[in-house]
Amino acid sequence: MTAAKSSEELGEQIVAVAIARDMVAFEALFREFGPRIRAYLLKLTRDGQAAEDLMQETMLAIWRKAGQFDPARGQASAWVFTIARNIWIDAWRKQKRPAFDPDDPALAPAPQADAPDLLEQKQSGQALHEALKTLPAEQIELIRLSFFDEASHSTIAARLGLPIGTVKSRIRLAFGRLRAALEEMK
C-alpha cells in the first residue's frame, strides 16, 4: 500500500463518518490515528494521562467535525493533527488561566474619597497651579509637554529644536523651582 493510497483511504473513512456515521470507518481511524495522536500529544504535554485524555478529545472532535473535512484541501492526517494541536492549545490555555476570584482586591472599586481628602486634593491642585505661575513660560511649556502631553525628552528636544541635554536640565531646574515654590506656600 502506498502512502498516497493510504492517505486517500483515510480521507474516504473520514467522509464515511461524516456522511453515514460509519462506526467501522471510525474504528479504523481510531486504530490508525489514536496511537500517533497520543505520541504527538505526549511530546507536547510530557504527561501520559493528559496525552491520553487529549487524544480521546481529539478522536471525539474528529467524530463531530468529520463533515468539515474536505479531501480537496489537504491530507487527512494534516486535518487530524491540526485538530489535535488546537485541542492541546485550548487545554494549555485553560491550565494557564487563573480561576476567577470575585473577592480579588484588584476587582474592588476604588474607595470614595471623604471630604477632608477631597479638600486636600483640591488645595494641592490649586497650590500646584499657583507654583506653576512662578515659572518662566519656557519651563511651563517643558513641564506641560513632558507630564501633561507625556512626550519623551527626545520628542520635546526635536519639537523645540533644543539639545536633549538642555531639555533634561531645564526640566530638572523647573522641578527645583516648583518644589521651592510649593515649600514657600506651606
Tab-separated table of C-alpha atoms in Angstrom:
chain	number	residue	atom	x	y	z
A	1	MET	CA	0.000	0.000	0.000
A	2	THR	CA	1.475	3.375	-0.994
A	3	ALA	CA	1.430	6.484	1.205
A	4	ALA	CA	-0.824	8.312	-1.269
A	5	LYS	CA	-3.297	5.409	-1.297
A	6	SER	CA	-3.266	5.274	2.472
A	7	SER	CA	-3.957	8.997	2.642
A	8	GLU	CA	-6.837	8.600	0.190
A	9	GLU	CA	-8.289	5.733	2.227
A	10	LEU	CA	-8.068	7.766	5.426
A	11	GLY	CA	-9.841	10.648	3.694
A	12	GLU	CA	-12.543	8.269	2.482
A	13	GLN	CA	-13.004	6.947	6.023
A	14	ILE	CA	-13.464	10.465	7.396
A	15	VAL	CA	-16.014	11.171	4.647
A	16	ALA	CA	-17.826	7.914	5.524
A	17	VAL	CA	-18.002	9.018	9.171
A	18	ALA	CA	-19.351	12.406	8.063
A	19	ILE	CA	-21.992	11.062	5.686
A	20	ALA	CA	-23.197	7.845	7.333
A	21	ARG	CA	-21.734	7.970	10.873
A	22	ASP	CA	-19.933	4.786	9.852
A	23	MET	CA	-18.622	3.153	13.059
A	24	VAL	CA	-16.391	0.690	11.168
A	25	ALA	CA	-14.663	3.601	9.404
A	26	PHE	CA	-14.319	5.463	12.711
A	27	GLU	CA	-12.784	2.395	14.391
A	28	ALA	CA	-10.263	2.188	11.559
A	29	LEU	CA	-9.465	5.883	12.014
A	30	PHE	CA	-9.115	5.358	15.757
A	31	ARG	CA	-6.706	2.442	15.241
A	32	GLU	CA	-4.700	4.439	12.712
A	33	PHE	CA	-4.568	7.801	14.470
A	34	GLY	CA	-5.095	7.049	18.174
A	35	PRO	CA	-1.526	5.911	18.948
A	36	ARG	CA	0.038	8.555	16.685
A	37	ILE	CA	-2.002	11.378	18.233
A	38	ARG	CA	-1.194	10.116	21.728
A	39	ALA	CA	2.549	10.070	20.913
A	40	TYR	CA	2.326	13.575	19.441
A	41	LEU	CA	0.474	14.907	22.485
A	42	LEU	CA	2.852	13.120	24.849
A	43	LYS	CA	5.707	15.130	23.313
A	44	LEU	CA	3.739	18.340	23.888
A	45	THR	CA	2.427	17.641	27.387
A	46	ARG	CA	5.096	15.324	28.832
A	47	ASP	CA	2.227	13.770	30.799
A	48	GLY	CA	0.897	10.329	29.835
A	49	GLN	CA	-2.550	10.773	31.336
A	50	ALA	CA	-3.006	14.229	29.827
A	51	ALA	CA	-1.905	12.905	26.424
A	52	GLU	CA	-4.421	10.054	26.686
A	53	ASP	CA	-7.252	12.420	27.673
A	54	LEU	CA	-6.429	14.871	24.882
A	55	MET	CA	-6.211	12.018	22.367
A	56	GLN	CA	-9.722	10.928	23.385
A	57	GLU	CA	-10.954	14.520	22.980
A	58	THR	CA	-9.301	14.695	19.564
A	59	MET	CA	-10.980	11.497	18.372
A	60	LEU	CA	-14.332	12.763	19.656
A	61	ALA	CA	-13.762	16.039	17.772
A	62	ILE	CA	-12.959	14.063	14.613
A	63	TRP	CA	-16.288	12.241	15.002
A	64	ARG	CA	-18.173	15.516	15.490
A	65	LYS	CA	-16.314	17.547	12.839
A	66	ALA	CA	-15.943	14.899	10.125
A	67	GLY	CA	-18.351	16.881	7.935
A	68	GLN	CA	-15.869	19.758	7.858
A	69	PHE	CA	-13.139	17.645	6.259
A	70	ASP	CA	-12.534	18.418	2.570
A	71	PRO	CA	-10.190	15.940	0.856
A	72	ALA	CA	-9.528	18.504	-1.879
A	73	ARG	CA	-7.977	20.926	0.636
A	74	GLY	CA	-5.380	18.603	2.118
A	75	GLN	CA	-4.447	15.253	3.551
A	76	ALA	CA	-6.493	13.585	6.250
A	77	SER	CA	-3.501	13.345	8.592
A	78	ALA	CA	-2.863	17.106	8.398
A	79	TRP	CA	-6.516	17.780	9.250
A	80	VAL	CA	-6.457	15.312	12.162
A	81	PHE	CA	-3.218	16.646	13.647
A	82	THR	CA	-4.456	20.226	13.324
A	83	ILE	CA	-7.440	19.258	15.457
A	84	ALA	CA	-5.116	17.587	17.983
A	85	ARG	CA	-2.868	20.657	18.137
A	86	ASN	CA	-5.844	23.004	18.626
A	87	ILE	CA	-7.224	20.836	21.423
A	88	TRP	CA	-3.807	20.855	23.116
A	89	ILE	CA	-3.597	24.668	22.794
A	90	ASP	CA	-7.082	25.057	24.323
A	91	ALA	CA	-6.160	22.764	27.224
A	92	TRP	CA	-2.875	24.617	27.775
A	93	ARG	CA	-4.659	27.985	27.839
A	94	LYS	CA	-7.220	26.739	30.352
A	95	GLN	CA	-4.431	25.418	32.543
A	96	LYS	CA	-2.551	28.752	32.457
A	97	ARG	CA	-5.595	30.926	33.140
A	98	PRO	CA	-6.163	31.621	36.824
A	99	ALA	CA	-9.569	30.926	38.266
A	100	PHE	CA	-11.861	33.932	38.634
A	101	ASP	CA	-11.877	35.250	42.196
A	102	PRO	CA	-14.731	37.712	42.845
A	103	ASP	CA	-13.031	38.757	46.111
A	104	ASP	CA	-9.837	39.820	44.328
A	105	PRO	CA	-8.919	43.322	45.592
A	106	ALA	CA	-7.992	44.335	42.041
A	107	LEU	CA	-11.669	43.979	41.090
A	108	ALA	CA	-12.962	46.065	44.004
A	109	PRO	CA	-13.992	49.615	43.178
A	110	ALA	CA	-11.729	52.368	44.436
A	111	PRO	CA	-12.913	53.724	47.767
A	112	GLN	CA	-14.663	57.059	47.627
A	113	ALA	CA	-12.557	59.881	48.974
A	114	ASP	CA	-14.011	61.506	52.074
A	115	ALA	CA	-14.482	65.275	52.444
A	116	PRO	CA	-11.085	66.032	54.089
A	117	ASP	CA	-9.259	64.094	51.342
A	118	LEU	CA	-11.199	65.869	48.595
A	119	LEU	CA	-10.418	69.248	50.166
A	120	GLU	CA	-6.721	68.354	50.437
A	121	GLN	CA	-6.622	67.259	46.775
A	122	LYS	CA	-8.290	70.485	45.686
A	123	GLN	CA	-5.909	72.596	47.744
A	124	SER	CA	-2.898	70.669	46.406
A	125	GLY	CA	-4.087	71.239	42.847
A	126	GLN	CA	-4.575	74.945	43.479
A	127	ALA	CA	-1.135	75.167	45.096
A	128	LEU	CA	0.443	73.470	42.076
A	129	HIS	CA	-1.266	75.923	39.694
A	130	GLU	CA	-0.016	78.853	41.772
A	131	ALA	CA	3.514	77.411	41.849
A	132	LEU	CA	3.456	76.913	38.059
A	133	LYS	CA	2.686	80.622	37.630
A	134	THR	CA	6.057	81.446	39.227
A	135	LEU	CA	7.985	79.632	36.460
A	136	PRO	CA	9.163	81.231	33.205
A	137	ALA	CA	7.000	80.423	30.158
A	138	GLU	CA	9.657	78.147	28.573
A	139	GLN	CA	9.802	75.957	31.723
A	140	ILE	CA	5.998	75.777	31.934
A	141	GLU	CA	5.997	74.609	28.303
A	142	LEU	CA	8.574	71.898	29.078
A	143	ILE	CA	6.559	70.680	32.108
A	144	ARG	CA	3.356	70.657	30.027
A	145	LEU	CA	4.942	68.709	27.169
A	146	SER	CA	6.680	66.230	29.441
A	147	PHE	CA	3.988	65.463	32.003
A	148	PHE	CA	0.648	66.507	30.603
A	149	ASP	CA	1.261	65.589	26.944
A	150	GLU	CA	3.525	62.665	28.008
A	151	ALA	CA	6.095	63.479	25.302
A	152	SER	CA	9.527	61.896	25.650
A	153	HIS	CA	12.567	64.073	26.204
A	154	SER	CA	13.804	63.324	22.675
A	155	THR	CA	10.413	64.298	21.210
A	156	ILE	CA	10.441	67.562	23.158
A	157	ALA	CA	14.002	68.278	22.020
A	158	ALA	CA	13.054	67.694	18.375
A	159	ARG	CA	9.864	69.768	18.655
A	160	LEU	CA	11.609	72.744	20.294
A	161	GLY	CA	14.881	72.432	18.362
A	162	LEU	CA	16.937	72.024	21.564
A	163	PRO	CA	19.629	69.516	22.504
A	164	ILE	CA	18.246	66.698	24.661
A	165	GLY	CA	20.648	67.577	27.494
A	166	THR	CA	19.245	71.110	27.568
A	167	VAL	CA	15.697	69.782	27.751
A	168	LYS	CA	16.593	67.496	30.663
A	169	SER	CA	18.434	70.185	32.613
A	170	ARG	CA	15.625	72.740	32.097
A	171	ILE	CA	13.023	70.232	33.304
A	172	ARG	CA	15.190	69.472	36.347
A	173	LEU	CA	15.553	73.234	37.006
A	174	ALA	CA	11.776	73.717	36.654
A	175	PHE	CA	11.153	70.953	39.191
A	176	GLY	CA	13.552	72.543	41.620
A	177	ARG	CA	11.722	75.859	41.309
A	178	LEU	CA	8.331	74.158	41.676
A	179	ARG	CA	9.487	72.340	44.795
A	180	ALA	CA	10.764	75.597	46.324
A	181	ALA	CA	7.549	77.455	45.435
A	182	LEU	CA	5.382	74.725	46.986
A	183	GLU	CA	7.510	74.719	50.160
A	184	GLU	CA	7.037	78.502	50.499
A	185	MET	CA	3.261	78.120	50.221
A	186	LYS	CA	3.065	75.669	53.143
